[in-house]
Amino acid sequence: MDDAAQQEPSPPLAGMRVIELSSFVASPLGGMTLAQLGADVIRIDQVGGGPDIGRWPLAPSGHSLYWAGLNKGKRSVTVDLRSPEGRRIVARLVAGSGEDGGIVLTNAAPRGGLAYDDLRAARPDLIHLRLLGHRDGRNAVDYTVNAELGFPYLTGPESHDGPVNHVLPVWDVACGLYLATGLLAAERHRARTGEGRRIEVALYDVALATAGNLGYLAEAQLCDTPRPRLGNHLFGDFGRDFATADGEPVMVVVLTGRHWRDLLAATGLGEVAAALERAFGADFGRAADRYRHREALGGVMAPWFASRTRAEIERDLGDASVLVARYGDLAGLTRDDAAALRSSPLMDVLDQPGAGRHLAPGPPLVFDGRQVPPRPAPVLGEHTGEVLRELLSLSPGEVDDLRARGVAGEPAGPAPEAGRTAAEAGRAGGR
Amino acid sequence: MDDAAQQEPSPPLAGMRVIELSSFVASPLGGMTLAQLGADVIRIDQVGGGPDIGRWPLAPSGHSLYWAGLNKGKRSVTVDLRSPEGRRIVARLVAGSGEDGGIVLTNAAPRGGLAYDDLRAARPDLIHLRLLGHRDGRNAVDYTVNAELGFPYLTGPESHDGPVNHVLPVWDVACGLYLATGLLAAERHRARTGEGRRIEVALYDVALATAGNLGYLAEAQLCDTPRPRLGNHLFGDFGRDFATADGEPVMVVVLTGRHWRDLLAATGLGEVAAALERAFGADFGRAADRYRHREALGGVMAPWFASRTRAEIERDLGDASVLVARYGDLAGLTRDDAAALRSSPLMDVLDQPGAGRHLAPGPPLVFDGRQVPPRPAPVLGEHTGEVLRELLSLSPGEVDDLRARGVAGEPAGPAPEAGRTAAEAGRAGGR
């Protein structure tokens, strides 16, 4: 062991083993978050892949970049989940691994032998997390939940009539992180008491809880005036986009009195604002008044922004506390050999089997200043033999027999050339 | 102890104590998530409140529903953070509480005596989580990070030119849940090794990591064609909104071949779809072809939806696997005495001091089938005396002296009448 390795503390979830039966975003993201913190997360799929194996976006090679992105750092096992023998293998994987095992993360409908009660019978301290659409079992996905909650009528230009969907599956992302949180909370409880827990999270509940936590639901219940569609305005303070001299709009956000004073000082509009305060009987030191008079204030400021390039705006507001950002685009992040991405310590070159080399994010949770580099997603079924030998003590011949009968799968694609990240291979060379 | 109390398992984070120095969404949401799982989360604020104390939306009484929503179930302590004596009190709260203490969650710039190194000197096993805007310390908030990443150019009607901001602070929400996850992972590590950890999370990194995890960044690097603005279409499969006979649009999502077959069967458009497949050389059993021909397929289906009311659509698609949802609105959830909210097991009546009684969400993580009801947010400073007496063993006279000198604060508003939820008071009567 060399010096660097000795200094490296073990990852926080070292030893934990999670059996994941999942697909699409939320449940895989929950598992990946744990894998990035050091857990051994084994994703189980039907031989040939789950319903998300080909989900867009795709690499030019046809490999799913979505699947690769959401399963980084896991091991992949494929079995025939339609056969009782395949399901028995999964149940044995769940039951094993001693005090670090017995943890299941799933968004799949339970199949015979893999229902909670079946698994718990073999493992009384089972920790079982299940993601549902609605709590009563009805199906739902991010885009239907978002429609139901009503956010599409609050999103988009003020002049627009119909609903505007979000493009990011935000409820899926939140759900995945709730699953990771819930799993760790349950594991803490088990470590202290020996008791397992059954945890359920519904996508709709996560959206409803978030709407409540942010005050939307209480506002709708207690206030007579419904919240209007606000276009690009910030609700409850002064924030909006401004056009600039070089056609690159900026987003400006004021959230405190200091932000506001700094913005007035930088734009030289203090006297105009004071006159407006007298005219309106307003106090722009207060967020409420900045919000109420957002149209007037925005109109007064628009010429200052419109007469400057983005670079000039950034220069002139450089020392101000007010928040300013350009509107970027994904193409811009990857322009010029992805200079913007390469400049982020979060990103590292990943050699993703099938998809090719690209910059991918490590975990955004940075422990003790050490950015963990991303690890590739497995090839579907890549670790089937390894896991069956290691965890179930099957012999190579027994694994071959399971494969010959279609109960266990083969790796479905090209084997990773080295399974190493660019960082491991030498960071300088990799970027 | 009665039977019910004996059956109730202890909450999973029982005993854990978190000192929170935070404001706005992400860090408070992280703390609240832990409080909902049973941790004792003590939010420390400047006497008079932090920058988010009056953040909109407000109740008719003027109390912030945002602050109340994001601080449910915590204890509130106010001290003068500008005075060394006030900061020493906070440092002592962090250092105390034995093996369950020594945990800090913050998005505040470190002040003298409260920087990581100061706190760690007194508590070598400190777990310290800090939320940043950018990793290099530059400020950022949800709305500026979202602009930088470029999602506003992918959101909104296809005919729209400029950026379209999201209304939900999605990066804040994700960040708060990453903070909860990271804290629990670090605490697991400490329980096993005795070692503390310093964890940093940047809002921008969370957004960038999410864009990477969902495949957006890899797509932009590897594919020549940038992803277009898609309006209300789902990327990579068939999903969109449809107008209906009664003016209530619905969102329809197909994600698997079975969804598609069921949609064709229910709408009776199988023969048309087959003819289109022959005309286009397409296979609508494949997501890629459903996506490529989304305009034609949507056009073909629109009359079926337009000639039916929403209720008829739900009836006719009732047994189909395809996902369908109405576009609701927040007012609809609270119409008819909030019948829709009352029907959700997640929601319960909360008597929030200052704001008034309303339905609020409990935690969406449901352990062993028991929905924990929401607990009110504290009144600002409500627990100052209690916490100083309990954790620092100060006498009532010492607390009075700190208050008289302005080092510690008084409760800032009406004390809660009972601090009980409707569920505790008798669920039937409360709803």
GROMACS .gro file of C-alpha atoms in nm, chain A:
model
  431
    1MET     CA    1   0.000   0.000   0.000
    2ASP     CA    2   0.155   0.329  -0.100
    3ASP     CA    3   0.136   0.655   0.090
    4ALA     CA    4  -0.151   0.800  -0.112
    5ALA     CA    5  -0.363   0.494  -0.049
    6GLN     CA    6  -0.291   0.504   0.323
    7GLN     CA    7  -0.401   0.864   0.347
    8GLU     CA    8  -0.726   0.800   0.162
    9PRO     CA    9  -1.002   0.743   0.420
   10SER     CA   10  -1.245   0.466   0.340
   11PRO     CA   11  -1.559   0.583   0.163
   12PRO     CA   12  -1.840   0.659   0.408
   13LEU     CA   13  -2.061   0.372   0.296
   14ALA     CA   14  -1.784   0.114   0.272
   15GLY     CA   15  -1.921  -0.234   0.326
   16MET     CA   16  -2.287  -0.154   0.264
   17ARG     CA   17  -2.449  -0.372   0.001
   18VAL     CA   18  -2.771  -0.277  -0.179
   19ILE     CA   19  -2.970  -0.498  -0.414
   20GLU     CA   20  -3.146  -0.273  -0.662
   21LEU     CA   21  -3.440  -0.386  -0.875
   22SER     CA   22  -3.519  -0.072  -1.061
   23SER     CA   23  -3.550   0.125  -1.379
   24PHE     CA   24  -3.577   0.478  -1.517
   25VAL     CA   25  -3.463   0.773  -1.300
   26ALA     CA   26  -3.562   0.785  -0.935
   27SER     CA   27  -3.473   0.445  -0.799
   28PRO     CA   28  -3.153   0.412  -1.008
   29LEU     CA   29  -3.046   0.761  -0.898
   30GLY     CA   30  -3.099   0.663  -0.536
   31GLY     CA   31  -2.880   0.359  -0.583
   32MET     CA   32  -2.616   0.550  -0.776
   33THR     CA   33  -2.595   0.812  -0.504
   34LEU     CA   34  -2.516   0.538  -0.254
   35ALA     CA   35  -2.267   0.374  -0.492
   36GLN     CA   36  -2.087   0.707  -0.526
   37LEU     CA   37  -2.052   0.714  -0.147
   38GLY     CA   38  -1.893   0.371  -0.145
   39ALA     CA   39  -2.179   0.121  -0.121
   40ASP     CA   40  -2.170  -0.195  -0.330
   41VAL     CA   41  -2.487  -0.147  -0.533
   42ILE     CA   42  -2.589  -0.443  -0.743
   43ARG     CA   43  -2.852  -0.363  -1.002
   44ILE     CA   44  -3.052  -0.666  -1.108
   45ASP     CA   45  -3.215  -0.667  -1.450
   46GLN     CA   46  -3.405  -0.908  -1.664
   47VAL     CA   47  -3.174  -1.083  -1.912
   48GLY     CA   48  -3.168  -0.844  -2.208
   49GLY     CA   49  -3.232  -0.538  -1.995
   50GLY     CA   50  -3.514  -0.353  -1.823
   51PRO     CA   51  -3.754  -0.105  -1.985
   52ASP     CA   52  -3.496   0.176  -1.956
   53ILE     CA   53  -3.206  -0.002  -2.128
   54GLY     CA   54  -3.251   0.192  -2.453
   55ARG     CA   55  -3.391   0.517  -2.315
   56TRP     CA   56  -3.286   0.834  -2.494
   57PRO     CA   57  -3.053   1.021  -2.520
   58LEU     CA   58  -2.837   0.772  -2.709
   59ALA     CA   59  -2.470   0.787  -2.800
   60PRO     CA   60  -2.390   0.772  -3.173
   61SER     CA   61  -2.316   0.403  -3.110
   62GLY     CA   62  -2.676   0.352  -2.999
   63HIS     CA   63  -2.594   0.300  -2.631
   64SER     CA   64  -2.823   0.478  -2.386
   65LEU     CA   65  -2.645   0.773  -2.225
   66TYR     CA   66  -2.937   0.796  -1.985
   67TRP     CA   67  -2.885   0.441  -1.857
   68ALA     CA   68  -2.510   0.495  -1.840
   69GLY     CA   69  -2.554   0.823  -1.653
   70LEU     CA   70  -2.785   0.681  -1.389
   71ASN     CA   71  -2.602   0.359  -1.315
   72LYS     CA   72  -2.244   0.474  -1.275
   73GLY     CA   73  -2.035   0.274  -1.032
   74LYS     CA   74  -2.285  -0.011  -0.982
   75ARG     CA   75  -2.245  -0.379  -1.056
   76SER     CA   76  -2.488  -0.533  -1.302
   77VAL     CA   77  -2.642  -0.878  -1.273
   78THR     CA   78  -2.895  -1.019  -1.517
   79VAL     CA   79  -3.122  -1.310  -1.440
   80ASP     CA   80  -3.451  -1.435  -1.578
   81LEU     CA   81  -3.689  -1.268  -1.337
   82ARG     CA   82  -3.979  -1.448  -1.507
   83SER     CA   83  -3.853  -1.785  -1.380
   84PRO     CA   84  -3.887  -1.896  -1.017
   85GLU     CA   85  -3.524  -2.009  -1.027
   86GLY     CA   86  -3.407  -1.663  -1.135
   87ARG     CA   87  -3.611  -1.500  -0.859
   88ARG     CA   88  -3.470  -1.743  -0.604
   89ILE     CA   89  -3.122  -1.624  -0.698
   90VAL     CA   90  -3.226  -1.266  -0.629
   91ALA     CA   91  -3.384  -1.361  -0.298
   92ARG     CA   92  -3.061  -1.532  -0.195
   93LEU     CA   93  -2.861  -1.221  -0.288
   94VAL     CA   94  -3.091  -1.014  -0.068
   95ALA     CA   95  -3.068  -1.254   0.224
   96GLY     CA   96  -2.689  -1.272   0.222
   97SER     CA   97  -2.398  -1.041   0.303
   98GLY     CA   98  -2.434  -1.050   0.681
   99GLU     CA   99  -2.499  -0.729   0.870
  100ASP     CA  100  -2.413  -0.511   0.570
  101GLY     CA  101  -2.665  -0.679   0.342
  102GLY     CA  102  -3.039  -0.728   0.349
  103ILE     CA  103  -3.111  -0.399   0.178
  104VAL     CA  104  -3.343  -0.372  -0.124
  105LEU     CA  105  -3.419  -0.067  -0.336
  106THR     CA  106  -3.690  -0.109  -0.596
  107ASN     CA  107  -3.954   0.052  -0.809
  108ALA     CA  108  -4.064  -0.278  -0.960
  109ALA     CA  109  -4.395  -0.447  -0.894
  110PRO     CA  110  -4.320  -0.739  -0.661
  111ARG     CA  111  -4.298  -1.077  -0.832
  112GLY     CA  112  -4.352  -1.414  -0.667
  113GLY     CA  113  -4.080  -1.484  -0.414
  114LEU     CA  114  -3.959  -1.125  -0.421
  115ALA     CA  115  -4.244  -0.955  -0.236
  116TYR     CA  116  -4.159  -0.783   0.090
  117ASP     CA  117  -4.302  -1.061   0.304
  118ASP     CA  118  -4.110  -1.329   0.113
  119LEU     CA  119  -3.782  -1.147   0.153
  120ARG     CA  120  -3.840  -1.058   0.515
  121ALA     CA  121  -3.916  -1.420   0.603
  122ALA     CA  122  -3.557  -1.504   0.509
  123ARG     CA  123  -3.409  -1.186   0.650
  124PRO     CA  124  -3.600  -1.048   0.952
  125ASP     CA  125  -3.386  -0.735   0.962
  126LEU     CA  126  -3.462  -0.652   0.598
  127ILE     CA  127  -3.450  -0.289   0.491
  128HIS     CA  128  -3.683  -0.257   0.194
  129LEU     CA  129  -3.743   0.065   0.003
  130ARG     CA  130  -4.008   0.081  -0.261
  131LEU     CA  131  -4.089   0.368  -0.491
  132LEU     CA  132  -4.451   0.398  -0.602
  133GLY     CA  133  -4.628   0.634  -0.841
  134HIS     CA  134  -4.924   0.702  -0.617
  135ARG     CA  135  -4.934   0.563  -0.265
  136ASP     CA  136  -5.240   0.355  -0.350
  137GLY     CA  137  -5.045   0.174  -0.621
  138ARG     CA  138  -5.175   0.367  -0.923
  139ASN     CA  139  -4.908   0.438  -1.181
  140ALA     CA  140  -4.758   0.780  -1.221
  141VAL     CA  141  -4.444   0.925  -1.372
  142ASP     CA  142  -4.273   1.257  -1.328
  143TYR     CA  143  -4.454   1.424  -1.616
  144THR     CA  144  -4.801   1.317  -1.505
  145VAL     CA  145  -4.737   1.410  -1.142
  146ASN     CA  146  -4.612   1.751  -1.245
  147ALA     CA  147  -4.925   1.806  -1.455
  148GLU     CA  148  -5.151   1.704  -1.167
  149LEU     CA  149  -4.987   1.946  -0.923
  150GLY     CA  150  -5.046   2.244  -1.150
  151PHE     CA  151  -4.693   2.375  -1.195
  152PRO     CA  152  -4.731   2.382  -1.577
  153TYR     CA  153  -4.987   2.663  -1.538
  154LEU     CA  154  -4.737   2.869  -1.339
  155THR     CA  155  -4.448   2.813  -1.581
  156GLY     CA  156  -4.377   3.003  -1.901
  157PRO     CA  157  -4.445   3.342  -2.057
  158GLU     CA  158  -4.716   3.550  -1.892
  159SER     CA  159  -4.892   3.583  -2.228
  160HIS     CA  160  -4.906   3.206  -2.282
  161ASP     CA  161  -5.236   3.028  -2.235
  162GLY     CA  162  -5.179   2.657  -2.196
  163PRO     CA  163  -4.968   2.448  -1.964
  164VAL     CA  164  -4.587   2.447  -1.996
  165ASN     CA  165  -4.419   2.122  -1.895
  166HIS     CA  166  -4.081   2.118  -1.729
  167VAL     CA  167  -3.804   1.941  -1.919
  168LEU     CA  168  -3.617   1.805  -1.620
  169PRO     CA  169  -3.773   1.514  -1.431
  170VAL     CA  170  -3.743   1.706  -1.107
  171TRP     CA  171  -3.974   1.483  -0.904
  172ASP     CA  172  -3.776   1.178  -1.009
  173VAL     CA  173  -3.455   1.346  -0.899
  174ALA     CA  174  -3.603   1.447  -0.564
  175CYS     CA  175  -3.747   1.100  -0.517
  176GLY     CA  176  -3.415   0.933  -0.583
  177LEU     CA  177  -3.250   1.145  -0.316
  178TYR     CA  178  -3.533   1.082  -0.068
  179LEU     CA  179  -3.477   0.710  -0.128
  180ALA     CA  180  -3.106   0.746  -0.049
  181THR     CA  181  -3.188   0.947   0.265
  182GLY     CA  182  -3.451   0.701   0.381
  183LEU     CA  183  -3.227   0.404   0.323
  184LEU     CA  184  -2.944   0.553   0.529
  185ALA     CA  185  -3.182   0.651   0.807
  186ALA     CA  186  -3.318   0.297   0.820
  187GLU     CA  187  -2.970   0.150   0.818
  188ARG     CA  188  -2.871   0.371   1.113
  189HIS     CA  189  -3.176   0.246   1.300
  190ARG     CA  190  -3.088  -0.115   1.220
  191ALA     CA  191  -2.728  -0.070   1.328
  192ARG     CA  192  -2.853   0.052   1.668
  193THR     CA  193  -3.150  -0.175   1.724
  194GLY     CA  194  -3.118  -0.472   1.491
  195GLU     CA  195  -3.459  -0.393   1.345
  196GLY     CA  196  -3.529  -0.373   0.974
  197ARG     CA  197  -3.772  -0.125   0.824
  198ARG     CA  198  -4.008  -0.115   0.528
  199ILE     CA  199  -4.009   0.222   0.356
  200GLU     CA  200  -4.239   0.344   0.084
  201VAL     CA  201  -4.214   0.667  -0.111
  202ALA     CA  202  -4.465   0.778  -0.372
  203LEU     CA  203  -4.364   1.011  -0.653
  204TYR     CA  204  -4.688   1.203  -0.613
  205ASP     CA  205  -4.627   1.243  -0.239
  206VAL     CA  206  -4.280   1.382  -0.301
  207ALA     CA  207  -4.425   1.642  -0.535
  208LEU     CA  208  -4.709   1.724  -0.296
  209ALA     CA  209  -4.474   1.744   0.003
  210THR     CA  210  -4.240   1.974  -0.188
  211ALA     CA  211  -4.529   2.199  -0.289
  212GLY     CA  212  -4.621   2.210   0.079
  213ASN     CA  213  -4.267   2.260   0.207
  214LEU     CA  214  -4.216   2.558  -0.025
  215GLY     CA  215  -4.539   2.721   0.091
  216TYR     CA  216  -4.743   2.673  -0.228
  217LEU     CA  217  -5.016   2.466  -0.065
  218ALA     CA  218  -5.052   2.684   0.243
  219GLU     CA  219  -5.067   2.993   0.024
  220ALA     CA  220  -5.343   2.841  -0.187
  221GLN     CA  221  -5.540   2.753   0.127
  222LEU     CA  222  -5.495   3.072   0.325
  223CYS     CA  223  -5.470   3.348   0.064
  224ASP     CA  224  -5.754   3.472  -0.152
  225THR     CA  225  -5.541   3.570  -0.451
  226PRO     CA  226  -5.402   3.274  -0.645
  227ARG     CA  227  -5.039   3.299  -0.742
  228PRO     CA  228  -5.022   3.422  -1.102
  229ARG     CA  229  -4.806   3.298  -1.387
  230LEU     CA  230  -4.499   3.521  -1.355
  231GLY     CA  231  -4.298   3.458  -1.669
  232ASN     CA  232  -3.932   3.492  -1.578
  233HIS     CA  233  -3.998   3.700  -1.268
  234LEU     CA  234  -3.896   3.571  -0.928
  235PHE     CA  235  -4.188   3.535  -0.688
  236GLY     CA  236  -4.176   3.757  -0.381
  237ASP     CA  237  -3.868   3.968  -0.458
  238PHE     CA  238  -3.699   4.137  -0.752
  239GLY     CA  239  -3.556   3.892  -1.001
  240ARG     CA  240  -3.590   3.863  -1.379
  241ASP     CA  241  -3.406   3.832  -1.706
  242PHE     CA  242  -3.269   4.133  -1.892
  243ALA     CA  243  -3.171   4.167  -2.257
  244THR     CA  244  -2.813   4.285  -2.313
  245ALA     CA  245  -2.626   4.469  -2.589
  246ASP     CA  246  -2.481   4.151  -2.734
  247GLY     CA  247  -2.797   3.944  -2.732
  248GLU     CA  248  -2.702   3.725  -2.437
  249PRO     CA  249  -2.967   3.776  -2.170
  250VAL     CA  250  -2.877   3.768  -1.803
  251MET     CA  251  -3.073   3.659  -1.498
  252VAL     CA  252  -3.061   3.903  -1.206
  253VAL     CA  253  -3.175   3.807  -0.855
  254VAL     CA  254  -3.221   4.030  -0.550
  255LEU     CA  255  -3.299   3.848  -0.224
  256THR     CA  256  -3.184   4.090   0.047
  257GLY     CA  257  -3.170   4.462   0.114
  258ARG     CA  258  -2.797   4.453   0.059
  259HIS     CA  259  -2.840   4.297  -0.287
  260TRP     CA  260  -3.079   4.578  -0.374
  261ARG     CA  261  -2.856   4.858  -0.247
  262ASP     CA  262  -2.563   4.713  -0.438
  263LEU     CA  263  -2.768   4.688  -0.756
  264LEU     CA  264  -2.878   5.051  -0.727
  265ALA     CA  265  -2.524   5.165  -0.658
  266ALA     CA  266  -2.381   4.975  -0.954
  267THR     CA  267  -2.646   5.091  -1.198
  268GLY     CA  268  -2.656   5.448  -1.066
  269LEU     CA  269  -3.032   5.429  -1.033
  270GLY     CA  270  -3.057   5.516  -0.665
  271GLU     CA  271  -3.213   5.855  -0.726
  272VAL     CA  272  -3.471   5.717  -0.968
  273ALA     CA  273  -3.560   5.443  -0.721
  274ALA     CA  274  -3.598   5.697  -0.441
  275ALA     CA  275  -3.831   5.906  -0.657
  276LEU     CA  276  -4.034   5.593  -0.737
  277GLU     CA  277  -4.058   5.512  -0.368
  278ARG     CA  278  -4.205   5.855  -0.301
  279ALA     CA  279  -4.440   5.831  -0.599
  280PHE     CA  280  -4.567   5.485  -0.505
  281GLY     CA  281  -4.548   5.519  -0.128
  282ALA     CA  282  -4.317   5.217  -0.139
  283ASP     CA  283  -4.005   5.106   0.046
  284PHE     CA  284  -3.778   4.912  -0.186
  285GLY     CA  285  -3.572   4.805   0.111
  286ARG     CA  286  -3.859   4.556   0.155
  287ALA     CA  287  -3.886   4.250  -0.066
  288ALA     CA  288  -4.263   4.285  -0.086
  289ASP     CA  289  -4.241   4.630  -0.241
  290ARG     CA  290  -3.968   4.526  -0.481
  291TYR     CA  291  -4.195   4.245  -0.592
  292ARG     CA  292  -4.512   4.454  -0.619
  293HIS     CA  293  -4.339   4.712  -0.834
  294ARG     CA  294  -4.136   4.466  -1.037
  295GLU     CA  295  -4.266   4.594  -1.371
  296ALA     CA  296  -4.172   4.955  -1.299
  297LEU     CA  297  -3.835   4.863  -1.149
  298GLY     CA  298  -3.758   4.628  -1.434
  299GLY     CA  299  -3.852   4.889  -1.689
  300VAL     CA  300  -3.629   5.144  -1.521
  301MET     CA  301  -3.333   4.906  -1.520
  302ALA     CA  302  -3.376   4.751  -1.863
  303PRO     CA  303  -3.191   5.032  -2.052
  304TRP     CA  304  -2.886   4.995  -1.827
  305PHE     CA  305  -2.860   4.626  -1.918
  306ALA     CA  306  -2.958   4.676  -2.283
  307SER     CA  307  -2.675   4.924  -2.337
  308ARG     CA  308  -2.405   4.692  -2.207
  309THR     CA  309  -2.259   4.365  -2.323
  310ARG     CA  310  -2.271   4.073  -2.087
  311ALA     CA  311  -1.900   4.111  -2.016
  312GLU     CA  312  -1.951   4.476  -1.930
  313ILE     CA  313  -2.239   4.389  -1.699
  314GLU     CA  314  -2.031   4.128  -1.522
  315ARG     CA  315  -1.752   4.383  -1.485
  316ASP     CA  316  -1.978   4.660  -1.357
  317LEU     CA  317  -2.160   4.432  -1.112
  318GLY     CA  318  -1.845   4.243  -1.019
  319ASP     CA  319  -1.816   4.372  -0.664
  320ALA     CA  320  -2.190   4.384  -0.596
  321SER     CA  321  -2.361   4.117  -0.388
  322VAL     CA  322  -2.659   4.101  -0.625
  323LEU     CA  323  -2.672   3.773  -0.816
  324VAL     CA  324  -2.619   3.782  -1.191
  325ALA     CA  325  -2.574   3.498  -1.437
  326ARG     CA  326  -2.575   3.458  -1.810
  327TYR     CA  327  -2.819   3.224  -1.974
  328GLY     CA  328  -2.595   2.950  -2.101
  329ASP     CA  329  -2.676   2.650  -2.312
  330LEU     CA  330  -2.560   2.291  -2.308
  331ALA     CA  331  -2.380   2.334  -2.638
  332GLY     CA  332  -2.184   2.619  -2.483
  333LEU     CA  333  -2.068   2.395  -2.201
  334THR     CA  334  -1.923   2.151  -2.453
  335ARG     CA  335  -1.789   2.404  -2.705
  336ASP     CA  336  -1.412   2.451  -2.753
  337ASP     CA  337  -1.328   2.093  -2.659
  338ALA     CA  338  -1.560   2.118  -2.357
  339ALA     CA  339  -1.340   2.379  -2.194
  340ALA     CA  340  -1.618   2.483  -1.955
  341LEU     CA  341  -1.676   2.127  -1.842
  342ARG     CA  342  -1.305   2.054  -1.813
  343SER     CA  343  -1.265   2.354  -1.587
  344SER     CA  344  -1.504   2.202  -1.332
  345PRO     CA  345  -1.341   1.986  -1.064
  346LEU     CA  346  -1.663   1.784  -1.058
  347MET     CA  347  -1.604   1.648  -1.407
  348ASP     CA  348  -1.361   1.385  -1.526
  349VAL     CA  349  -1.308   1.183  -1.840
  350LEU     CA  350  -1.501   0.860  -1.827
  351ASP     CA  351  -1.439   0.574  -2.063
  352GLN     CA  352  -1.791   0.440  -2.080
  353PRO     CA  353  -1.802   0.104  -2.256
  354GLY     CA  354  -2.012   0.127  -2.569
  355ALA     CA  355  -2.077   0.499  -2.543
  356GLY     CA  356  -1.720   0.625  -2.564
  357ARG     CA  357  -1.504   0.869  -2.373
  358HIS     CA  358  -1.670   1.181  -2.240
  359LEU     CA  359  -1.660   1.411  -1.941
  360ALA     CA  360  -1.894   1.291  -1.668
  361PRO     CA  361  -1.970   1.414  -1.318
  362GLY     CA  362  -1.847   1.258  -0.999
  363PRO     CA  363  -2.060   1.291  -0.686
  364PRO     CA  364  -2.146   1.651  -0.591
  365LEU     CA  365  -2.096   1.557  -0.225
  366VAL     CA  366  -1.729   1.633  -0.165
  367PHE     CA  367  -1.581   1.475   0.148
  368ASP     CA  368  -1.274   1.636   0.304
  369GLY     CA  369  -1.192   1.825  -0.013
  370ARG     CA  370  -1.141   1.512  -0.224
  371GLN     CA  371  -1.349   1.497  -0.541
  372VAL     CA  372  -1.421   1.133  -0.616
  373PRO     CA  373  -1.401   1.079  -0.993
  374PRO     CA  374  -1.691   0.917  -1.177
  375ARG     CA  375  -1.681   0.543  -1.236
  376PRO     CA  376  -1.834   0.395  -1.550
  377ALA     CA  377  -2.171   0.230  -1.551
  378PRO     CA  378  -2.146  -0.145  -1.593
  379VAL     CA  379  -2.218  -0.324  -1.914
  380LEU     CA  380  -2.556  -0.490  -1.869
  381GLY     CA  381  -2.495  -0.823  -1.696
  382GLU     CA  382  -2.122  -0.758  -1.661
  383HIS     CA  383  -2.096  -0.882  -1.304
  384THR     CA  384  -2.341  -1.172  -1.316
  385GLY     CA  385  -2.081  -1.442  -1.288
  386GLU     CA  386  -1.865  -1.250  -1.042
  387VAL     CA  387  -2.154  -1.177  -0.806
  388LEU     CA  388  -2.297  -1.529  -0.817
  389ARG     CA  389  -1.957  -1.678  -0.741
  390GLU     CA  390  -1.869  -1.421  -0.473
  391LEU     CA  391  -2.199  -1.382  -0.290
  392LEU     CA  392  -2.365  -1.720  -0.346
  393SER     CA  393  -2.046  -1.928  -0.360
  394LEU     CA  394  -2.150  -2.083  -0.690
  395SER     CA  395  -1.882  -2.265  -0.883
  396PRO     CA  396  -1.790  -2.153  -1.236
  397GLY     CA  397  -1.961  -2.467  -1.360
  398GLU     CA  398  -2.282  -2.383  -1.178
  399VAL     CA  399  -2.279  -2.032  -1.325
  400ASP     CA  400  -2.224  -2.177  -1.672
  401ASP     CA  401  -2.517  -2.411  -1.621
  402LEU     CA  402  -2.745  -2.123  -1.517
  403ARG     CA  403  -2.638  -1.931  -1.824
  404ALA     CA  404  -2.688  -2.226  -2.054
  405ARG     CA  405  -3.044  -2.258  -1.928
  406GLY     CA  406  -3.109  -1.882  -1.962
  407VAL     CA  407  -3.159  -1.835  -1.588
  408ALA     CA  408  -2.856  -1.606  -1.565
  409GLY     CA  409  -2.738  -1.368  -1.835
  410GLU     CA  410  -2.414  -1.298  -2.016
  411PRO     CA  411  -2.259  -0.953  -2.038
  412ALA     CA  412  -2.464  -0.787  -2.309
  413GLY     CA  413  -2.212  -0.559  -2.472
  414PRO     CA  414  -1.846  -0.489  -2.511
  415ALA     CA  415  -1.652  -0.557  -2.196
  416PRO     CA  416  -1.496  -0.242  -2.056
  417GLU     CA  417  -1.145  -0.210  -2.190
  418ALA     CA  418  -0.999  -0.147  -1.849
  419GLY     CA  419  -1.281  -0.044  -1.620
  420ARG     CA  420  -1.061   0.243  -1.514
  421THR     CA  421  -1.139   0.610  -1.508
  422ALA     CA  422  -0.902   0.856  -1.663
  423ALA     CA  423  -0.820   0.974  -1.313
  424GLU     CA  424  -0.690   0.633  -1.217
  425ALA     CA  425  -0.497   0.610  -1.539
  426GLY     CA  426  -0.331   0.944  -1.470
  427ARG     CA  427  -0.541   1.251  -1.443
  428ALA     CA  428  -0.326   1.486  -1.648
  429GLY     CA  429  -0.328   1.253  -1.945
  430GLY     CA  430  -0.699   1.197  -1.919
  431ARG     CA  431  -0.809   1.554  -1.966
   0.00000   0.00000   0.00000
